[in-house]
Amino acid sequence: KAGVTQTPRYLIKTRGQQVTLSCSPISGHRSVSWYQQTPGQGLQFLFEYFSETQRNKGNFPGRFSGRQFSNSRSEMNVSTLELGDSALYLCASSLVVSGQGWGGYTFGSGTRLTVV
Amino acid sequence: AQKITQTQPGMFVQEKEAVTLDCTYDTSDPSYGLFWYKQPSSGEMIFLIYQGSYDQQNATEGRYSLNFQKARKSANLVISASQLGDSAMYFCAMREGTYNNNDMRFGAGTRLTVKP
Protein backbone atom coordinates (compact mmCIF):
# COMPACT_ATOMS: atom_id res chain seq x y z
CA LYS A 1 0.00 0.00 0.00
CA ALA A 2 1.58 3.28 -1.10
CA GLY A 3 2.12 5.92 1.55
CA VAL A 4 1.60 9.64 1.38
CA THR A 5 3.58 11.11 -1.50
CA GLN A 6 4.79 14.69 -1.49
CA THR A 7 6.50 16.39 -4.37
CA PRO A 8 8.94 17.93 -4.78
CA ARG A 9 11.22 16.97 -1.87
CA TYR A 10 13.33 20.11 -2.10
CA LEU A 11 12.66 23.51 -3.56
CA ILE A 12 14.57 26.77 -3.72
CA LYS A 13 12.65 29.90 -4.63
CA THR A 14 13.34 33.60 -4.70
CA ARG A 15 11.52 36.10 -2.52
CA GLY A 16 8.37 37.33 -4.24
CA GLN A 17 7.83 34.19 -6.30
CA GLN A 18 5.04 31.72 -5.78
CA VAL A 19 5.24 27.98 -5.19
CA THR A 20 2.92 24.99 -5.46
CA LEU A 21 3.42 21.82 -3.45
CA SER A 22 1.65 18.55 -4.13
CA CYS A 23 0.41 15.75 -1.90
CA SER A 24 -1.13 12.40 -2.82
CA PRO A 25 -2.79 10.73 0.17
CA ILE A 26 -2.99 7.06 0.98
CA SER A 27 -5.59 5.36 -1.17
CA GLY A 28 -8.95 5.62 0.55
CA HIS A 29 -7.97 8.56 2.74
CA ARG A 30 -10.11 11.55 1.89
CA SER A 31 -8.85 13.96 4.53
CA VAL A 32 -5.62 15.81 3.81
CA SER A 33 -3.97 18.23 6.21
CA TRP A 34 -0.98 20.48 5.74
CA TYR A 35 1.55 21.60 8.36
CA GLN A 36 4.44 24.02 8.36
CA GLN A 37 7.44 23.10 10.49
CA THR A 38 10.12 25.61 11.44
CA PRO A 39 12.76 25.46 14.19
CA GLY A 40 11.26 28.47 15.93
CA GLN A 41 7.53 27.74 15.69
CA GLY A 42 7.46 23.96 15.57
CA LEU A 43 4.62 22.23 13.76
CA GLN A 44 1.84 24.60 12.83
CA PHE A 45 -1.42 23.61 11.22
CA LEU A 46 -2.15 25.21 7.87
CA PHE A 47 -5.40 23.68 6.63
CA GLU A 48 -7.43 20.52 6.19
CA TYR A 49 -9.32 19.41 3.12
CA PHE A 50 -12.03 16.81 2.84
CA SER A 51 -14.11 16.01 -0.24
CA GLU A 52 -12.61 18.97 -2.11
CA THR A 53 -13.70 21.38 0.63
CA GLN A 54 -11.55 23.22 3.13
CA ARG A 55 -12.78 22.05 6.52
CA ASN A 56 -10.38 23.78 8.82
CA LYS A 57 -7.81 26.53 8.59
CA GLY A 58 -4.91 27.59 10.78
CA ASN A 59 -3.70 31.06 11.52
CA PHE A 60 -1.78 31.86 8.36
CA PRO A 61 -2.06 34.83 5.98
CA GLY A 62 -4.06 34.63 2.80
CA ARG A 63 -0.87 34.07 0.80
CA PHE A 64 -1.21 30.45 1.86
CA SER A 65 -3.94 28.59 0.03
CA GLY A 66 -4.79 25.09 -0.97
CA ARG A 67 -7.19 22.89 -2.81
CA GLN A 68 -8.17 19.28 -3.13
CA PHE A 69 -9.11 17.40 -6.24
CA SER A 70 -11.76 14.75 -6.76
CA ASN A 71 -9.13 12.00 -6.40
CA SER A 72 -8.22 13.44 -2.95
CA ARG A 73 -4.85 14.73 -4.11
CA SER A 74 -4.11 18.12 -2.64
CA GLU A 75 -1.99 21.09 -3.52
CA MET A 76 -0.94 24.03 -1.44
CA ASN A 77 0.19 27.33 -2.87
CA VAL A 78 2.19 30.12 -1.33
CA SER A 79 2.22 33.40 -3.21
CA THR A 80 4.63 36.32 -2.82
CA LEU A 81 7.15 34.24 -0.94
CA GLU A 82 8.94 35.74 2.05
CA LEU A 83 12.17 34.62 3.67
CA GLY A 84 10.17 33.46 6.69
CA ASP A 85 8.29 30.96 4.56
CA SER A 86 11.40 28.79 4.48
CA ALA A 87 10.28 25.61 6.22
CA LEU A 88 9.50 21.94 5.96
CA TYR A 89 5.94 21.54 4.68
CA LEU A 90 4.34 18.30 5.73
CA CYS A 91 1.21 16.75 4.33
CA ALA A 92 -0.80 14.16 6.25
CA SER A 93 -3.74 12.03 5.27
CA SER A 94 -6.37 10.47 7.47
CA LEU A 95 -9.41 8.25 7.19
CA VAL A 96 -11.14 10.51 9.67
CA VAL A 97 -12.13 14.10 9.06
CA SER A 98 -12.17 16.58 11.92
CA GLY A 99 -15.30 16.46 14.01
CA GLN A 100 -15.91 12.78 13.31
CA GLY A 101 -13.36 11.11 15.51
CA TRP A 102 -9.71 11.29 16.41
CA GLY A 103 -8.17 9.11 13.72
CA GLY A 104 -4.44 9.40 13.31
CA TYR A 105 -2.44 10.93 10.52
CA THR A 106 0.00 9.35 8.12
CA PHE A 107 2.59 11.85 7.00
CA GLY A 108 4.52 12.26 3.81
CA SER A 109 8.26 12.88 3.70
CA GLY A 110 7.74 16.60 3.38
CA THR A 111 8.84 19.33 1.02
CA ARG A 112 11.74 21.43 2.23
CA LEU A 113 11.27 24.94 0.88
CA THR A 114 14.09 27.46 0.97
CA VAL A 115 13.35 31.07 0.07
CA VAL A 116 16.39 33.17 -0.85
CA ALA B 1 -8.15 24.91 23.35
CA GLN B 2 -6.13 21.77 23.29
CA LYS B 3 -2.53 22.02 24.35
CA ILE B 4 0.40 19.61 24.38
CA THR B 5 3.45 20.09 26.58
CA GLN B 6 6.77 18.32 26.26
CA THR B 7 9.08 19.64 28.95
CA GLN B 8 12.29 17.88 27.87
CA PRO B 9 13.96 19.66 24.94
CA GLY B 10 16.72 17.05 24.88
CA MET B 11 17.37 13.66 26.41
CA PHE B 12 20.36 11.33 26.41
CA VAL B 13 20.20 7.59 26.95
CA GLN B 14 22.78 4.83 26.86
CA GLU B 15 22.31 2.18 24.20
CA LYS B 16 20.23 -0.80 25.44
CA GLU B 17 18.75 1.19 28.33
CA ALA B 18 15.13 2.34 28.63
CA VAL B 19 14.07 5.98 28.38
CA THR B 20 10.84 7.86 29.16
CA LEU B 21 9.78 10.91 27.18
CA ASP B 22 7.25 13.08 28.97
CA CYS B 23 4.05 14.51 27.57
CA THR B 24 1.13 16.26 29.23
CA TYR B 25 -1.99 17.48 27.52
CA ASP B 26 -5.04 19.56 28.16
CA THR B 27 -8.49 19.11 26.67
CA SER B 28 -12.12 19.27 27.69
CA ASP B 29 -13.24 16.78 25.06
CA PRO B 30 -13.91 13.37 26.65
CA SER B 31 -13.03 11.65 23.36
CA TYR B 32 -9.52 12.08 22.08
CA GLY B 33 -6.51 10.26 20.74
CA LEU B 34 -2.92 10.64 21.82
CA PHE B 35 -0.09 9.92 19.39
CA TRP B 36 3.66 9.74 19.31
CA TYR B 37 5.68 10.39 16.18
CA LYS B 38 9.39 10.04 15.49
CA GLN B 39 11.13 12.46 13.15
CA PRO B 40 14.65 11.53 12.06
CA SER B 41 16.90 14.09 10.41
CA SER B 42 15.40 13.20 7.03
CA GLY B 43 12.24 15.02 8.10
CA GLU B 44 9.61 12.33 7.69
CA MET B 45 7.15 11.97 10.58
CA ILE B 46 6.94 8.30 11.51
CA PHE B 47 3.93 7.12 13.53
CA LEU B 48 4.92 5.08 16.58
CA ILE B 49 1.95 4.48 18.85
CA TYR B 50 -1.45 5.79 19.84
CA GLN B 51 -3.81 5.68 22.79
CA GLY B 52 -7.53 6.39 22.82
CA SER B 53 -9.03 8.24 25.75
CA TYR B 54 -11.39 5.38 26.50
CA ASP B 55 -8.77 2.67 26.26
CA GLN B 56 -8.37 0.88 29.58
CA GLN B 57 -4.93 -0.54 28.96
CA ASN B 58 -1.73 1.20 28.02
CA ALA B 59 -0.80 0.84 24.37
CA THR B 60 2.29 -1.12 23.35
CA GLU B 61 4.00 -1.52 19.99
CA GLY B 62 7.17 -3.54 20.09
CA ARG B 63 9.76 -1.59 22.08
CA TYR B 64 7.38 1.35 22.47
CA SER B 65 4.79 1.69 25.20
CA LEU B 66 2.59 4.58 26.18
CA ASN B 67 2.17 5.23 29.89
CA PHE B 68 -1.31 6.75 29.94
CA GLN B 69 -2.41 8.42 33.17
CA LYS B 70 -5.75 9.95 32.35
CA ALA B 71 -6.38 11.72 35.65
CA ARG B 72 -3.00 13.41 35.44
CA LYS B 73 -3.43 14.07 31.71
CA SER B 74 -0.10 12.56 30.86
CA ALA B 75 0.91 10.25 28.02
CA ASN B 76 4.57 9.42 28.39
CA LEU B 77 6.42 7.36 25.78
CA VAL B 78 8.67 4.60 27.05
CA ILE B 79 11.30 3.19 24.71
CA SER B 80 12.87 -0.01 25.97
CA ALA B 81 16.29 -1.32 24.95
CA SER B 82 17.31 1.88 23.12
CA GLN B 83 19.12 1.54 19.82
CA LEU B 84 21.37 4.00 18.00
CA GLY B 85 18.69 4.32 15.34
CA ASP B 86 16.30 5.71 17.94
CA SER B 87 18.18 9.00 17.90
CA ALA B 88 15.65 11.49 16.53
CA MET B 89 13.06 14.11 17.48
CA TYR B 90 9.97 12.73 19.17
CA PHE B 91 6.63 14.51 19.08
CA CYS B 92 3.60 13.95 21.24
CA ALA B 93 0.31 14.88 19.59
CA MET B 94 -3.37 14.90 20.34
CA ARG B 95 -6.50 15.01 18.27
CA GLU B 96 -9.91 15.60 19.79
CA GLY B 97 -12.73 13.42 18.58
CA THR B 98 -15.84 15.47 19.06
CA TYR B 99 -15.20 19.06 18.22
CA ASN B 100 -15.10 20.38 14.72
CA ASN B 101 -11.85 21.98 13.64
CA ASN B 102 -9.94 19.38 15.61
CA ASP B 103 -6.69 19.31 13.74
CA MET B 104 -3.88 17.31 15.33
CA ARG B 105 -1.84 19.47 17.70
CA PHE B 106 1.79 18.78 18.49
CA GLY B 107 4.13 19.42 21.36
CA ALA B 108 7.47 21.15 20.86
CA GLY B 109 9.27 17.82 20.69
CA THR B 110 12.10 16.08 22.53
CA ARG B 111 15.42 15.39 20.85
CA LEU B 112 16.61 11.96 21.93
CA THR B 113 20.26 11.02 21.55
CA VAL B 114 21.30 7.42 22.09
CA LYS B 115 24.92 7.01 23.15
CA PRO B 116 26.92 3.90 22.22
PDB file of C-alpha atoms in Angstrom:
ATOM      1  CA  LYS A   1       0.000   0.000   0.000  1.00  0.00           C
ATOM      2  CA  ALA A   2       1.585   3.284  -1.097  1.00  0.00           C
ATOM      3  CA  GLY A   3       2.122   5.916   1.555  1.00  0.00           C
ATOM      4  CA  VAL A   4       1.596   9.643   1.385  1.00  0.00           C
ATOM      5  CA  THR A   5       3.583  11.113  -1.498  1.00  0.00           C
ATOM      6  CA  GLN A   6       4.786  14.693  -1.487  1.00  0.00           C
ATOM      7  CA  THR A   7       6.497  16.392  -4.371  1.00  0.00           C
ATOM      8  CA  PRO A   8       8.936  17.935  -4.777  1.00  0.00           C
ATOM      9  CA  ARG A   9      11.222  16.969  -1.874  1.00  0.00           C
ATOM     10  CA  TYR A  10      13.327  20.107  -2.097  1.00  0.00           C
ATOM     11  CA  LEU A  11      12.657  23.511  -3.564  1.00  0.00           C
ATOM     12  CA  ILE A  12      14.573  26.767  -3.717  1.00  0.00           C
ATOM     13  CA  LYS A  13      12.646  29.900  -4.629  1.00  0.00           C
ATOM     14  CA  THR A  14      13.337  33.600  -4.704  1.00  0.00           C
ATOM     15  CA  ARG A  15      11.520  36.097  -2.520  1.00  0.00           C
ATOM     16  CA  GLY A  16       8.369  37.329  -4.239  1.00  0.00           C
ATOM     17  CA  GLN A  17       7.829  34.189  -6.298  1.00  0.00           C
ATOM     18  CA  GLN A  18       5.041  31.716  -5.781  1.00  0.00           C
ATOM     19  CA  VAL A  19       5.244  27.982  -5.190  1.00  0.00           C
ATOM     20  CA  THR A  20       2.924  24.993  -5.458  1.00  0.00           C
ATOM     21  CA  LEU A  21       3.424  21.824  -3.448  1.00  0.00           C
ATOM     22  CA  SER A  22       1.655  18.555  -4.129  1.00  0.00           C
ATOM     23  CA  CYS A  23       0.412  15.746  -1.895  1.00  0.00           C
ATOM     24  CA  SER A  24      -1.125  12.404  -2.821  1.00  0.00           C
ATOM     25  CA  PRO A  25      -2.788  10.727   0.170  1.00  0.00           C
ATOM     26  CA  ILE A  26      -2.992   7.058   0.981  1.00  0.00           C
ATOM     27  CA  SER A  27      -5.587   5.359  -1.173  1.00  0.00           C
ATOM     28  CA  GLY A  28      -8.950   5.616   0.552  1.00  0.00           C
ATOM     29  CA  HIS A  29      -7.970   8.560   2.742  1.00  0.00           C
ATOM     30  CA  ARG A  30     -10.109  11.553   1.886  1.00  0.00           C
ATOM     31  CA  SER A  31      -8.852  13.963   4.529  1.00  0.00           C
ATOM     32  CA  VAL A  32      -5.616  15.813   3.808  1.00  0.00           C
ATOM     33  CA  SER A  33      -3.968  18.231   6.211  1.00  0.00           C
ATOM     34  CA  TRP A  34      -0.976  20.477   5.744  1.00  0.00           C
ATOM     35  CA  TYR A  35       1.546  21.603   8.359  1.00  0.00           C
ATOM     36  CA  GLN A  36       4.443  24.021   8.356  1.00  0.00           C
ATOM     37  CA  GLN A  37       7.440  23.099  10.486  1.00  0.00           C
ATOM     38  CA  THR A  38      10.120  25.608  11.444  1.00  0.00           C
ATOM     39  CA  PRO A  39      12.764  25.463  14.188  1.00  0.00           C
ATOM     40  CA  GLY A  40      11.256  28.468  15.929  1.00  0.00           C
ATOM     41  CA  GLN A  41       7.532  27.740  15.692  1.00  0.00           C
ATOM     42  CA  GLY A  42       7.459  23.961  15.574  1.00  0.00           C
ATOM     43  CA  LEU A  43       4.618  22.235  13.764  1.00  0.00           C
ATOM     44  CA  GLN A  44       1.838  24.602  12.827  1.00  0.00           C
ATOM     45  CA  PHE A  45      -1.422  23.608  11.217  1.00  0.00           C
ATOM     46  CA  LEU A  46      -2.150  25.214   7.867  1.00  0.00           C
ATOM     47  CA  PHE A  47      -5.404  23.678   6.630  1.00  0.00           C
ATOM     48  CA  GLU A  48      -7.432  20.521   6.193  1.00  0.00           C
ATOM     49  CA  TYR A  49      -9.320  19.406   3.119  1.00  0.00           C
ATOM     50  CA  PHE A  50     -12.028  16.806   2.835  1.00  0.00           C
ATOM     51  CA  SER A  51     -14.110  16.012  -0.243  1.00  0.00           C
ATOM     52  CA  GLU A  52     -12.605  18.971  -2.113  1.00  0.00           C
ATOM     53  CA  THR A  53     -13.696  21.379   0.635  1.00  0.00           C
ATOM     54  CA  GLN A  54     -11.552  23.224   3.128  1.00  0.00           C
ATOM     55  CA  ARG A  55     -12.782  22.047   6.520  1.00  0.00           C
ATOM     56  CA  ASN A  56     -10.382  23.781   8.821  1.00  0.00           C
ATOM     57  CA  LYS A  57      -7.807  26.534   8.589  1.00  0.00           C
ATOM     58  CA  GLY A  58      -4.911  27.586  10.776  1.00  0.00           C
ATOM     59  CA  ASN A  59      -3.703  31.064  11.521  1.00  0.00           C
ATOM     60  CA  PHE A  60      -1.780  31.859   8.355  1.00  0.00           C
ATOM     61  CA  PRO A  61      -2.062  34.827   5.984  1.00  0.00           C
ATOM     62  CA  GLY A  62      -4.063  34.628   2.801  1.00  0.00           C
ATOM     63  CA  ARG A  63      -0.870  34.066   0.801  1.00  0.00           C
ATOM     64  CA  PHE A  64      -1.214  30.446   1.858  1.00  0.00           C
ATOM     65  CA  SER A  65      -3.935  28.592   0.028  1.00  0.00           C
ATOM     66  CA  GLY A  66      -4.786  25.086  -0.973  1.00  0.00           C
ATOM     67  CA  ARG A  67      -7.188  22.888  -2.806  1.00  0.00           C
ATOM     68  CA  GLN A  68      -8.171  19.283  -3.128  1.00  0.00           C
ATOM     69  CA  PHE A  69      -9.111  17.405  -6.244  1.00  0.00           C
ATOM     70  CA  SER A  70     -11.760  14.748  -6.759  1.00  0.00           C
ATOM     71  CA  ASN A  71      -9.131  11.995  -6.396  1.00  0.00           C
ATOM     72  CA  SER A  72      -8.219  13.439  -2.954  1.00  0.00           C
ATOM     73  CA  ARG A  73      -4.854  14.725  -4.111  1.00  0.00           C
ATOM     74  CA  SER A  74      -4.115  18.120  -2.639  1.00  0.00           C
ATOM     75  CA  GLU A  75      -1.986  21.092  -3.517  1.00  0.00           C
ATOM     76  CA  MET A  76      -0.939  24.030  -1.442  1.00  0.00           C
ATOM     77  CA  ASN A  77       0.191  27.326  -2.871  1.00  0.00           C
ATOM     78  CA  VAL A  78       2.189  30.120  -1.333  1.00  0.00           C
ATOM     79  CA  SER A  79       2.221  33.402  -3.209  1.00  0.00           C
ATOM     80  CA  THR A  80       4.629  36.315  -2.816  1.00  0.00           C
ATOM     81  CA  LEU A  81       7.154  34.238  -0.938  1.00  0.00           C
ATOM     82  CA  GLU A  82       8.936  35.736   2.052  1.00  0.00           C
ATOM     83  CA  LEU A  83      12.175  34.618   3.671  1.00  0.00           C
ATOM     84  CA  GLY A  84      10.172  33.459   6.692  1.00  0.00           C
ATOM     85  CA  ASP A  85       8.292  30.956   4.558  1.00  0.00           C
ATOM     86  CA  SER A  86      11.401  28.786   4.476  1.00  0.00           C
ATOM     87  CA  ALA A  87      10.278  25.607   6.216  1.00  0.00           C
ATOM     88  CA  LEU A  88       9.498  21.944   5.955  1.00  0.00           C
ATOM     89  CA  TYR A  89       5.943  21.537   4.682  1.00  0.00           C
ATOM     90  CA  LEU A  90       4.339  18.298   5.732  1.00  0.00           C
ATOM     91  CA  CYS A  91       1.212  16.748   4.331  1.00  0.00           C
ATOM     92  CA  ALA A  92      -0.795  14.158   6.246  1.00  0.00           C
ATOM     93  CA  SER A  93      -3.743  12.030   5.265  1.00  0.00           C
ATOM     94  CA  SER A  94      -6.374  10.468   7.471  1.00  0.00           C
ATOM     95  CA  LEU A  95      -9.406   8.254   7.185  1.00  0.00           C
ATOM     96  CA  VAL A  96     -11.144  10.507   9.667  1.00  0.00           C
ATOM     97  CA  VAL A  97     -12.134  14.101   9.058  1.00  0.00           C
ATOM     98  CA  SER A  98     -12.172  16.583  11.918  1.00  0.00           C
ATOM     99  CA  GLY A  99     -15.295  16.456  14.013  1.00  0.00           C
ATOM    100  CA  GLN A 100     -15.915  12.780  13.314  1.00  0.00           C
ATOM    101  CA  GLY A 101     -13.359  11.111  15.510  1.00  0.00           C
ATOM    102  CA  TRP A 102      -9.713  11.286  16.407  1.00  0.00           C
ATOM    103  CA  GLY A 103      -8.174   9.107  13.716  1.00  0.00           C
ATOM    104  CA  GLY A 104      -4.437   9.398  13.315  1.00  0.00           C
ATOM    105  CA  TYR A 105      -2.437  10.929  10.524  1.00  0.00           C
ATOM    106  CA  THR A 106       0.001   9.355   8.117  1.00  0.00           C
ATOM    107  CA  PHE A 107       2.592  11.852   7.004  1.00  0.00           C
ATOM    108  CA  GLY A 108       4.517  12.256   3.812  1.00  0.00           C
ATOM    109  CA  SER A 109       8.259  12.881   3.700  1.00  0.00           C
ATOM    110  CA  GLY A 110       7.736  16.599   3.382  1.00  0.00           C
ATOM    111  CA  THR A 111       8.844  19.335   1.024  1.00  0.00           C
ATOM    112  CA  ARG A 112      11.741  21.426   2.228  1.00  0.00           C
ATOM    113  CA  LEU A 113      11.271  24.943   0.875  1.00  0.00           C
ATOM    114  CA  THR A 114      14.088  27.464   0.970  1.00  0.00           C
ATOM    115  CA  VAL A 115      13.348  31.074   0.073  1.00  0.00           C
ATOM    116  CA  VAL A 116      16.387  33.175  -0.849  1.00  0.00           C
TER     117      VAL A 116
ATOM    118  CA  ALA B   1      -8.152  24.913  23.349  1.00  0.00           C
ATOM    119  CA  GLN B   2      -6.128  21.774  23.292  1.00  0.00           C
ATOM    120  CA  LYS B   3      -2.527  22.017  24.354  1.00  0.00           C
ATOM    121  CA  ILE B   4       0.398  19.605  24.376  1.00  0.00           C
ATOM    122  CA  THR B   5       3.452  20.086  26.576  1.00  0.00           C
ATOM    123  CA  GLN B   6       6.767  18.323  26.255  1.00  0.00           C
ATOM    124  CA  THR B   7       9.082  19.643  28.951  1.00  0.00           C
ATOM    125  CA  GLN B   8      12.289  17.880  27.873  1.00  0.00           C
ATOM    126  CA  PRO B   9      13.963  19.662  24.938  1.00  0.00           C
ATOM    127  CA  GLY B  10      16.724  17.053  24.883  1.00  0.00           C
ATOM    128  CA  MET B  11      17.372  13.665  26.407  1.00  0.00           C
ATOM    129  CA  PHE B  12      20.358  11.332  26.414  1.00  0.00           C
ATOM    130  CA  VAL B  13      20.202   7.587  26.949  1.00  0.00           C
ATOM    131  CA  GLN B  14      22.781   4.825  26.859  1.00  0.00           C
ATOM    132  CA  GLU B  15      22.310   2.183  24.202  1.00  0.00           C
ATOM    133  CA  LYS B  16      20.230  -0.797  25.435  1.00  0.00           C
ATOM    134  CA  GLU B  17      18.746   1.191  28.325  1.00  0.00           C
ATOM    135  CA  ALA B  18      15.125   2.341  28.630  1.00  0.00           C
ATOM    136  CA  VAL B  19      14.067   5.981  28.381  1.00  0.00           C
ATOM    137  CA  THR B  20      10.844   7.858  29.156  1.00  0.00           C
ATOM    138  CA  LEU B  21       9.783  10.913  27.180  1.00  0.00           C
ATOM    139  CA  ASP B  22       7.245  13.084  28.972  1.00  0.00           C
ATOM    140  CA  CYS B  23       4.046  14.512  27.569  1.00  0.00           C
ATOM    141  CA  THR B  24       1.133  16.256  29.234  1.00  0.00           C
ATOM    142  CA  TYR B  25      -1.988  17.476  27.519  1.00  0.00           C
ATOM    143  CA  ASP B  26      -5.043  19.556  28.157  1.00  0.00           C
ATOM    144  CA  THR B  27      -8.490  19.106  26.666  1.00  0.00           C
ATOM    145  CA  SER B  28     -12.121  19.275  27.690  1.00  0.00           C
ATOM    146  CA  ASP B  29     -13.237  16.777  25.061  1.00  0.00           C
ATOM    147  CA  PRO B  30     -13.906  13.370  26.649  1.00  0.00           C
ATOM    148  CA  SER B  31     -13.034  11.654  23.360  1.00  0.00           C
ATOM    149  CA  TYR B  32      -9.518  12.083  22.076  1.00  0.00           C
ATOM    150  CA  GLY B  33      -6.514  10.261  20.744  1.00  0.00           C
ATOM    151  CA  LEU B  34      -2.922  10.645  21.817  1.00  0.00           C
ATOM    152  CA  PHE B  35      -0.093   9.923  19.386  1.00  0.00           C
ATOM    153  CA  TRP B  36       3.655   9.740  19.309  1.00  0.00           C
ATOM    154  CA  TYR B  37       5.684  10.388  16.185  1.00  0.00           C
ATOM    155  CA  LYS B  38       9.388  10.039  15.495  1.00  0.00           C
ATOM    156  CA  GLN B  39      11.130  12.460  13.155  1.00  0.00           C
ATOM    157  CA  PRO B  40      14.650  11.532  12.063  1.00  0.00           C
ATOM    158  CA  SER B  41      16.904  14.093  10.414  1.00  0.00           C
ATOM    159  CA  SER B  42      15.404  13.203   7.027  1.00  0.00           C
ATOM    160  CA  GLY B  43      12.237  15.017   8.101  1.00  0.00           C
ATOM    161  CA  GLU B  44       9.611  12.330   7.694  1.00  0.00           C
ATOM    162  CA  MET B  45       7.155  11.972  10.575  1.00  0.00           C
ATOM    163  CA  ILE B  46       6.936   8.301  11.512  1.00  0.00           C
ATOM    164  CA  PHE B  47       3.932   7.121  13.527  1.00  0.00           C
ATOM    165  CA  LEU B  48       4.920   5.080  16.576  1.00  0.00           C
ATOM    166  CA  ILE B  49       1.954   4.475  18.847  1.00  0.00           C
ATOM    167  CA  TYR B  50      -1.454   5.793  19.838  1.00  0.00           C
ATOM    168  CA  GLN B  51      -3.806   5.682  22.793  1.00  0.00           C
ATOM    169  CA  GLY B  52      -7.529   6.389  22.818  1.00  0.00           C
ATOM    170  CA  SER B  53      -9.025   8.243  25.753  1.00  0.00           C
ATOM    171  CA  TYR B  54     -11.393   5.376  26.496  1.00  0.00           C
ATOM    172  CA  ASP B  55      -8.771   2.666  26.258  1.00  0.00           C
ATOM    173  CA  GLN B  56      -8.372   0.883  29.582  1.00  0.00           C
ATOM    174  CA  GLN B  57      -4.935  -0.543  28.962  1.00  0.00           C
ATOM    175  CA  ASN B  58      -1.730   1.198  28.021  1.00  0.00           C
ATOM    176  CA  ALA B  59      -0.800   0.836  24.373  1.00  0.00           C
ATOM    177  CA  THR B  60       2.286  -1.115  23.354  1.00  0.00           C
ATOM    178  CA  GLU B  61       3.998  -1.515  19.987  1.00  0.00           C
ATOM    179  CA  GLY B  62       7.169  -3.540  20.090  1.00  0.00           C
ATOM    180  CA  ARG B  63       9.758  -1.593  22.077  1.00  0.00           C
ATOM    181  CA  TYR B  64       7.375   1.351  22.468  1.00  0.00           C
ATOM    182  CA  SER B  65       4.795   1.686  25.202  1.00  0.00           C
ATOM    183  CA  LEU B  66       2.595   4.576  26.179  1.00  0.00           C
ATOM    184  CA  ASN B  67       2.174   5.229  29.889  1.00  0.00           C
ATOM    185  CA  PHE B  68      -1.312   6.751  29.944  1.00  0.00           C
ATOM    186  CA  GLN B  69      -2.405   8.424  33.166  1.00  0.00           C
ATOM    187  CA  LYS B  70      -5.748   9.954  32.346  1.00  0.00           C
ATOM    188  CA  ALA B  71      -6.379  11.717  35.647  1.00  0.00           C
ATOM    189  CA  ARG B  72      -2.996  13.411  35.436  1.00  0.00           C
ATOM    190  CA  LYS B  73      -3.433  14.065  31.713  1.00  0.00           C
ATOM    191  CA  SER B  74      -0.103  12.556  30.862  1.00  0.00           C
ATOM    192  CA  ALA B  75       0.907  10.252  28.025  1.00  0.00           C
ATOM    193  CA  ASN B  76       4.568   9.416  28.387  1.00  0.00           C
ATOM    194  CA  LEU B  77       6.416   7.359  25.782  1.00  0.00           C
ATOM    195  CA  VAL B  78       8.671   4.603  27.049  1.00  0.00           C
ATOM    196  CA  ILE B  79      11.296   3.186  24.714  1.00  0.00           C
ATOM    197  CA  SER B  80      12.873  -0.009  25.973  1.00  0.00           C
ATOM    198  CA  ALA B  81      16.290  -1.320  24.946  1.00  0.00           C
ATOM    199  CA  SER B  82      17.306   1.876  23.120  1.00  0.00           C
ATOM    200  CA  GLN B  83      19.115   1.535  19.818  1.00  0.00           C
ATOM    201  CA  LEU B  84      21.370   4.005  18.002  1.00  0.00           C
ATOM    202  CA  GLY B  85      18.689   4.324  15.340  1.00  0.00           C
ATOM    203  CA  ASP B  86      16.296   5.709  17.940  1.00  0.00           C
ATOM    204  CA  SER B  87      18.184   9.004  17.902  1.00  0.00           C
ATOM    205  CA  ALA B  88      15.647  11.494  16.532  1.00  0.00           C
ATOM    206  CA  MET B  89      13.061  14.109  17.479  1.00  0.00           C
ATOM    207  CA  TYR B  90       9.970  12.726  19.167  1.00  0.00           C
ATOM    208  CA  PHE B  91       6.634  14.510  19.076  1.00  0.00           C
ATOM    209  CA  CYS B  92       3.600  13.948  21.239  1.00  0.00           C
ATOM    210  CA  ALA B  93       0.314  14.883  19.588  1.00  0.00           C
ATOM    211  CA  MET B  94      -3.368  14.904  20.341  1.00  0.00           C
ATOM    212  CA  ARG B  95      -6.500  15.009  18.273  1.00  0.00           C
ATOM    213  CA  GLU B  96      -9.910  15.598  19.794  1.00  0.00           C
ATOM    214  CA  GLY B  97     -12.732  13.424  18.584  1.00  0.00           C
ATOM    215  CA  THR B  98     -15.840  15.469  19.064  1.00  0.00           C
ATOM    216  CA  TYR B  99     -15.199  19.065  18.222  1.00  0.00           C
ATOM    217  CA  ASN B 100     -15.099  20.385  14.718  1.00  0.00           C
ATOM    218  CA  ASN B 101     -11.854  21.982  13.639  1.00  0.00           C
ATOM    219  CA  ASN B 102      -9.941  19.377  15.612  1.00  0.00           C
ATOM    220  CA  ASP B 103      -6.687  19.305  13.742  1.00  0.00           C
ATOM    221  CA  MET B 104      -3.879  17.310  15.334  1.00  0.00           C
ATOM    222  CA  ARG B 105      -1.841  19.466  17.702  1.00  0.00           C
ATOM    223  CA  PHE B 106       1.787  18.778  18.486  1.00  0.00           C
ATOM    224  CA  GLY B 107       4.128  19.417  21.360  1.00  0.00           C
ATOM    225  CA  ALA B 108       7.471  21.145  20.856  1.00  0.00           C
ATOM    226  CA  GLY B 109       9.267  17.824  20.688  1.00  0.00           C
ATOM    227  CA  THR B 110      12.096  16.081  22.533  1.00  0.00           C
ATOM    228  CA  ARG B 111      15.422  15.390  20.849  1.00  0.00           C
ATOM    229  CA  LEU B 112      16.614  11.956  21.928  1.00  0.00           C
ATOM    230  CA  THR B 113      20.261  11.017  21.554  1.00  0.00           C
ATOM    231  CA  VAL B 114      21.304   7.420  22.091  1.00  0.00           C
ATOM    232  CA  LYS B 115      24.923   7.011  23.150  1.00  0.00           C
ATOM    233  CA  PRO B 116      26.919   3.901  22.218  1.00  0.00           C
TER     234      PRO B 116
END
